Amino acid sequence: MNSYAYTLLIPLIPLFVFVFVGMAEDKLKGKLGGLIGTAGLGIGTFLSYYTAYKYFIADHVAGTGYTSFKAVEVTWLHLTDKLTINLGVLIDPISVMMLVVITTVSFMVHIYSLGYMEGERGFARFYAFLSLFSFSMLGLVLATNLFQMYIFWELVGVSSFLLIGYYYEKPSAFSAAKKAFIVTRFADLGFLIGILMLSFNTGTFDFQTLTDPHGLAIASTGGAVFMGLSVITWALIFIFIGGAGKSAMFPLHIWLPDAMEGPTPVSALIHAATMVVAGVYLVARLFPVYAQGGPVALEVVAWVGAFTSLFAAVIATTQTDIKRVLAFSTMSQIGYMMLSLGVSGYGGEEGLGFMASNFHLFTHAMFKALLFLGAGAVIHAVHSNDMNEMGGLRKFLPITHLTFLIACLTIAGIPPFSGFFSKDEILVAAFHSNKILFGIEYFVAGLTAFYMFRLYYNIFWGHDRHYHHTPHEAPLVMTVPLMILAFGSIFSGFLPFHNLVTSDGLGFESHIDWMIAIPSILAGVVGIAVATVMYKTKNALPEKLSKSFSFFYRWAFHKFYIDEVYLFVTKKIIFNYISRPVAWFDRHIVDGTMNGIAGMVQFASVSIRGLQTGRVQQYGFVFLGGVVALVLIFVYLF
């Protein structure tokens, strides 16, 4: 399909921008670096939308399903006849969908940052890092094989480290960047092990071969078993560990709240469309393998997703930093997507969970980017992240208020906003697969509505505060992206995803199951109503409830002390009982042995160095003495 060869430009343009802006940073005055970065991403966005139109509409023949093909592929490393590493561009429904998601949100972030980051030191450096991030994520979703995906997977980690630590002179930001990098590296070790296990047993890295609907790659493994599970199941579980780390699933979630130390546009980029959904995309990309490799791996995905969605939602109800509330909200919504993949079958209506997960990924990108950028507009106005220092801002920020309200209604699952349609499909898939998982997500739906409107009322209603400086609406360069994303949040739910992105490429009939939808709407309405009573006007009820449930509230507020557990394990156990003995062994035994050998060599060298003085007379004397000694020995012995 050479007509799609131009898609190679979509990731290459941000790469060029990164190199150019990064190298010319000192010479780019004012907003020039930002304008170059925004223009580059704008071209990529246009090409992505054109690709979506061409793939889903212009070139599609009704009734044939959507095909998967490589628009570009070159051999990068030729190791053996059977082992080669290729780089290329894979075009199929989920990669095209992700192109639209990534470029849309990234383009909005680029535009928004022209206003938000104005006057910051390293303005051009910020845009260089944004371009590197965009290049990395685009390369990841277009990867034709696991090895290429892993390369870009690590590049995403590097670029997120740079963006989270943008304020590198601020200790908390630098620590957050290190924390994100280290935690995800441990998860990526699992991903690498899974890649090696899967490729060794199937003989390929190639996605098209691995996800063949006839299961030929899986069949070629011969059903090898280890500890009661097939080797393929183990490989998929290890691969999911990598996805869980990148998508901040429990217990590898601890880096995500701290990532809020980066600039707010970075939070929107990481949480909406790029880094955190990489894990969801990974499982979706390999979904035919998960479906064919046995139910255990998918059960792990489903239960981890369900627990994370509940765990994060509970914590979000207690947080006061508006960006941290949204961070835990992201964890909860990603948990929804993971659960949906875990309860899905393969093909037709059996693949409802797969479709619903990708559908929610798409809609979530719009409303979560809107929420973060809206939060950025609020922070820009009041210079604080703490909702306790806010209130009554609807009077000062009318556009931000309206767009933020739209995002809150969307994430709460209120029709006709997009979140209702995608969340409803997930609940239907869960209901038909596992009633316990459905019950968990039904409860989470109510919690989500509650904590989002708790956030909304505390910012825009609540107590009218006297601010040091009168808050004012953000400039157009910041509010226009809010309006565009609000439009996407309202209308993206009407896209016929059941005919566009499915597990087997074939469309199927889909309709709203009102027996499930109506209770989920009621759960959202109840959550909103409770939040309205508690937070729309200042009253003593929130404080009374927090005191009544002080033990649980304290644990939830401190994120169930998971960070403290990690610190205890690392500092008290690993450092004291593993690292220190290893360091002692290295210093005294390994270094001591090497130092001892070096000392003996030095002693021997000093002892014999007198034999090489450069004096011919001495050499002649030694030579004659040796000859005489040999003669005497010969005469004596014979």
CSV table of C-alpha atoms in Angstrom, one decimal, residues 245-462:
chain,number,residue,atom,x,y,z
A,245,GLY,CA,3.8,0.1,34.7
A,246,LYS,CA,3.4,2.6,31.8
A,247,SER,CA,-0.4,2.8,32.5
A,248,ALA,CA,0.1,3.2,36.3
A,249,MET,CA,-1.8,0.1,37.3
A,250,PHE,CA,-1.6,-1.0,40.9
A,251,PRO,CA,0.9,-1.6,42.4
A,252,LEU,CA,3.1,0.2,39.8
A,253,HIS,CA,1.0,3.4,40.0
A,254,ILE,CA,3.1,5.3,42.5
A,255,TRP,CA,4.9,7.4,39.9
A,256,LEU,CA,1.8,9.0,38.4
A,257,PRO,CA,0.6,11.4,41.1
A,258,ASP,CA,4.1,12.7,41.6
A,259,ALA,CA,4.4,13.3,37.8
A,260,MET,CA,2.1,16.4,38.5
A,261,GLU,CA,5.3,18.2,39.3
A,262,GLY,CA,5.8,18.8,35.6
A,263,PRO,CA,4.1,21.7,33.8
A,264,THR,CA,0.3,21.3,33.5
A,265,PRO,CA,0.3,20.9,29.7
A,266,VAL,CA,2.7,18.0,30.2
A,267,SER,CA,0.2,16.4,32.6
A,268,ALA,CA,-2.5,16.7,29.9
A,269,LEU,CA,-0.2,15.1,27.4
A,270,ILE,CA,0.9,12.2,29.6
A,271,HIS,CA,-2.5,11.5,31.1
A,272,ALA,CA,-4.8,12.0,28.1
A,273,ALA,CA,-3.4,10.4,25.0
A,274,THR,CA,0.2,9.3,25.3
A,275,MET,CA,2.2,7.6,28.0
A,276,VAL,CA,-0.6,6.2,30.3
A,277,VAL,CA,-2.6,4.7,27.4
A,278,ALA,CA,0.5,3.0,26.0
A,279,GLY,CA,-0.2,0.0,28.2
A,280,VAL,CA,-3.8,-0.2,27.0
A,281,TYR,CA,-2.6,0.0,23.4
A,282,LEU,CA,0.0,-2.7,24.1
A,283,VAL,CA,-2.7,-5.2,25.3
A,284,ALA,CA,-5.0,-4.2,22.4
A,285,ARG,CA,-2.3,-4.6,19.9
A,286,LEU,CA,-1.6,-8.1,21.1
A,287,PHE,CA,-5.2,-8.9,21.9
A,288,PRO,CA,-5.6,-11.8,19.4
A,289,VAL,CA,-2.6,-13.4,21.2
A,290,TYR,CA,-4.2,-12.8,24.6
A,291,ALA,CA,-7.5,-14.3,23.3
A,292,GLN,CA,-5.8,-17.3,21.8
A,293,GLY,CA,-3.2,-17.8,24.6
A,294,GLY,CA,-5.7,-18.8,27.2
A,295,PRO,CA,-8.0,-17.0,29.7
A,296,VAL,CA,-5.6,-16.6,32.6
A,297,ALA,CA,-3.6,-13.7,31.2
A,298,LEU,CA,-6.9,-11.8,30.3
A,299,GLU,CA,-8.2,-12.5,33.8
A,300,VAL,CA,-5.1,-10.9,35.3
A,301,VAL,CA,-5.7,-7.9,33.0
A,302,ALA,CA,-9.3,-7.7,34.0
A,303,TRP,CA,-8.8,-8.0,37.8
A,304,VAL,CA,-5.8,-5.6,37.9
A,305,GLY,CA,-7.8,-3.1,35.9
A,306,ALA,CA,-10.9,-3.4,38.2
A,307,PHE,CA,-9.0,-3.1,41.4
A,308,THR,CA,-7.0,-0.1,40.2
A,309,SER,CA,-10.1,1.7,39.0
A,310,LEU,CA,-11.7,1.3,42.5
A,311,PHE,CA,-8.5,1.9,44.4
A,312,ALA,CA,-7.8,5.2,42.5
A,313,ALA,CA,-11.4,6.4,42.7
A,314,VAL,CA,-11.5,6.1,46.4
A,315,ILE,CA,-8.2,8.0,46.8
A,316,ALA,CA,-9.5,10.7,44.4
A,317,THR,CA,-12.4,11.5,46.7
A,318,THR,CA,-10.0,12.7,49.4
A,319,GLN,CA,-7.3,14.7,47.5
A,320,THR,CA,-7.2,18.5,47.6
A,321,ASP,CA,-4.6,19.1,44.9
A,322,ILE,CA,-6.7,19.5,41.7
A,323,LYS,CA,-4.0,17.9,39.5
A,324,ARG,CA,-3.7,14.9,41.8
A,325,VAL,CA,-7.4,14.4,41.8
A,326,LEU,CA,-7.2,14.2,38.0
A,327,ALA,CA,-4.2,12.0,38.2
A,328,PHE,CA,-6.0,9.4,40.2
A,329,SER,CA,-9.0,9.8,38.0
A,330,THR,CA,-6.8,8.9,35.1
A,331,MET,CA,-5.7,5.7,36.9
A,332,SER,CA,-9.3,4.8,37.5
A,333,GLN,CA,-10.3,5.4,33.9
A,334,ILE,CA,-7.4,3.4,32.5
A,335,GLY,CA,-8.5,0.6,34.9
A,336,TYR,CA,-11.8,0.7,33.1
A,337,MET,CA,-10.1,0.2,29.8
A,338,MET,CA,-7.9,-2.6,31.0
A,339,LEU,CA,-10.9,-4.4,32.6
A,340,SER,CA,-12.8,-4.1,29.3
A,341,LEU,CA,-10.0,-5.8,27.4
A,342,GLY,CA,-9.8,-8.5,30.1
A,343,VAL,CA,-13.5,-9.4,29.7
A,344,SER,CA,-13.5,-9.3,26.0
A,345,GLY,CA,-13.7,-12.3,23.6
A,346,TYR,CA,-12.5,-12.3,20.0
A,347,GLY,CA,-14.5,-11.5,16.9
A,348,GLY,CA,-18.0,-10.0,16.4
A,349,GLU,CA,-20.1,-9.2,19.4
A,350,GLU,CA,-17.8,-11.4,21.5
A,351,GLY,CA,-15.2,-8.6,21.0
A,352,LEU,CA,-17.5,-5.9,22.6
A,353,GLY,CA,-15.0,-5.4,25.4
A,354,PHE,CA,-12.1,-4.8,22.9
A,355,MET,CA,-14.2,-2.2,21.0
A,356,ALA,CA,-15.4,-0.6,24.2
A,357,SER,CA,-11.9,-0.2,25.6
A,358,ASN,CA,-10.6,1.5,22.5
A,359,PHE,CA,-13.8,3.6,22.4
A,360,HIS,CA,-13.3,4.8,25.9
A,361,LEU,CA,-9.6,5.4,25.2
A,362,PHE,CA,-10.7,7.8,22.4
A,363,THR,CA,-13.3,9.7,24.4
A,364,HIS,CA,-11.2,9.8,27.5
A,365,ALA,CA,-8.4,11.5,25.5
A,366,MET,CA,-10.7,14.3,24.8
A,367,PHE,CA,-12.3,14.9,28.1
A,368,LYS,CA,-9.2,14.2,30.2
A,369,ALA,CA,-7.1,16.6,28.1
A,370,LEU,CA,-9.9,19.1,28.6
A,371,LEU,CA,-9.9,18.6,32.4
A,372,PHE,CA,-6.1,19.0,32.7
A,373,LEU,CA,-5.9,22.1,30.4
A,374,GLY,CA,-8.9,23.5,32.3
A,375,ALA,CA,-7.1,22.9,35.6
A,376,GLY,CA,-4.1,24.7,34.0
A,377,ALA,CA,-6.3,27.7,33.2
A,378,VAL,CA,-7.4,27.8,36.8
A,379,ILE,CA,-3.9,27.5,38.2
A,380,HIS,CA,-2.8,30.2,35.7
A,381,ALA,CA,-5.5,32.5,37.2
A,382,VAL,CA,-5.0,31.8,41.0
A,383,HIS,CA,-1.4,30.5,41.1
A,384,SER,CA,-2.4,27.6,43.3
A,385,ASN,CA,-3.1,23.9,42.9
A,386,ASP,CA,-5.1,23.6,46.2
A,387,MET,CA,-8.8,23.5,45.8
A,388,ASN,CA,-9.1,24.8,49.4
A,389,GLU,CA,-7.7,28.1,48.2
A,390,MET,CA,-10.3,28.3,45.4
A,391,GLY,CA,-14.0,29.0,45.1
A,392,GLY,CA,-16.4,31.2,43.1
A,393,LEU,CA,-14.2,31.2,40.0
A,394,ARG,CA,-17.2,30.7,37.6
A,395,LYS,CA,-17.6,34.5,37.7
A,396,PHE,CA,-14.1,35.2,36.6
A,397,LEU,CA,-13.4,32.3,34.2
A,398,PRO,CA,-16.7,31.8,32.2
A,399,ILE,CA,-15.1,29.8,29.3
A,400,THR,CA,-13.0,27.6,31.6
A,401,HIS,CA,-16.0,27.1,33.8
A,402,LEU,CA,-18.3,25.9,31.0
A,403,THR,CA,-15.7,23.7,29.3
A,404,PHE,CA,-14.7,22.2,32.7
A,405,LEU,CA,-18.4,21.5,33.5
A,406,ILE,CA,-18.8,19.7,30.1
A,407,ALA,CA,-15.7,17.5,30.9
A,408,CYS,CA,-17.1,16.7,34.3
A,409,LEU,CA,-20.5,15.7,32.9
A,410,THR,CA,-18.7,13.6,30.3
A,411,ILE,CA,-16.5,11.6,32.7
A,412,ALA,CA,-19.5,11.2,35.0
A,413,GLY,CA,-21.2,9.3,32.1
A,414,ILE,CA,-24.2,11.6,31.7
A,415,PRO,CA,-25.8,11.4,28.2
A,416,PRO,CA,-25.5,12.7,25.6
A,417,PHE,CA,-21.8,13.3,26.3
A,418,SER,CA,-19.3,10.9,24.9
A,419,GLY,CA,-18.3,9.3,28.2
A,420,PHE,CA,-21.7,7.9,28.6
A,421,PHE,CA,-21.5,5.9,25.3
A,422,SER,CA,-18.1,4.4,25.8
A,423,LYS,CA,-18.5,3.7,29.5
A,424,ASP,CA,-21.9,2.0,28.9
A,425,GLU,CA,-20.3,-0.4,26.4
A,426,ILE,CA,-17.7,-1.3,29.0
A,427,LEU,CA,-20.4,-2.0,31.6
A,428,VAL,CA,-22.3,-4.1,29.2
A,429,ALA,CA,-19.2,-6.2,28.4
A,430,ALA,CA,-18.4,-6.6,32.1
A,431,PHE,CA,-22.0,-7.5,32.9
A,432,HIS,CA,-22.1,-10.4,30.4
A,433,SER,CA,-18.7,-11.7,31.5
A,434,ASN,CA,-18.3,-11.3,35.2
A,435,LYS,CA,-21.0,-9.9,37.6
A,436,ILE,CA,-18.5,-9.1,40.3
A,437,LEU,CA,-16.4,-7.0,38.0
A,438,PHE,CA,-19.5,-5.3,36.7
A,439,GLY,CA,-20.5,-4.5,40.3
A,440,ILE,CA,-17.1,-2.9,41.0
A,441,GLU,CA,-17.3,-0.7,37.9
A,442,TYR,CA,-20.9,0.3,38.6
A,443,PHE,CA,-19.8,1.5,42.1
A,444,VAL,CA,-16.8,3.3,40.5
A,445,ALA,CA,-19.2,5.1,38.1
A,446,GLY,CA,-20.9,6.7,41.1
A,447,LEU,CA,-17.6,7.5,42.8
A,448,THR,CA,-16.3,9.1,39.6
A,449,ALA,CA,-19.3,11.4,39.4
A,450,PHE,CA,-18.9,12.3,43.1
A,451,TYR,CA,-15.2,13.2,43.1
A,452,MET,CA,-15.3,15.1,39.8
A,453,PHE,CA,-18.2,17.3,41.0
A,454,ARG,CA,-16.5,17.7,44.4
A,455,LEU,CA,-13.6,19.1,42.3
A,456,TYR,CA,-15.9,21.2,40.1
A,457,TYR,CA,-17.9,22.8,43.0
A,458,ASN,CA,-14.8,23.5,45.1
A,459,ILE,CA,-13.2,25.4,42.2
A,460,PHE,CA,-16.1,27.2,40.7
A,461,TRP,CA,-18.7,27.4,43.4
A,462,GLY,CA,-18.2,26.8,47.1
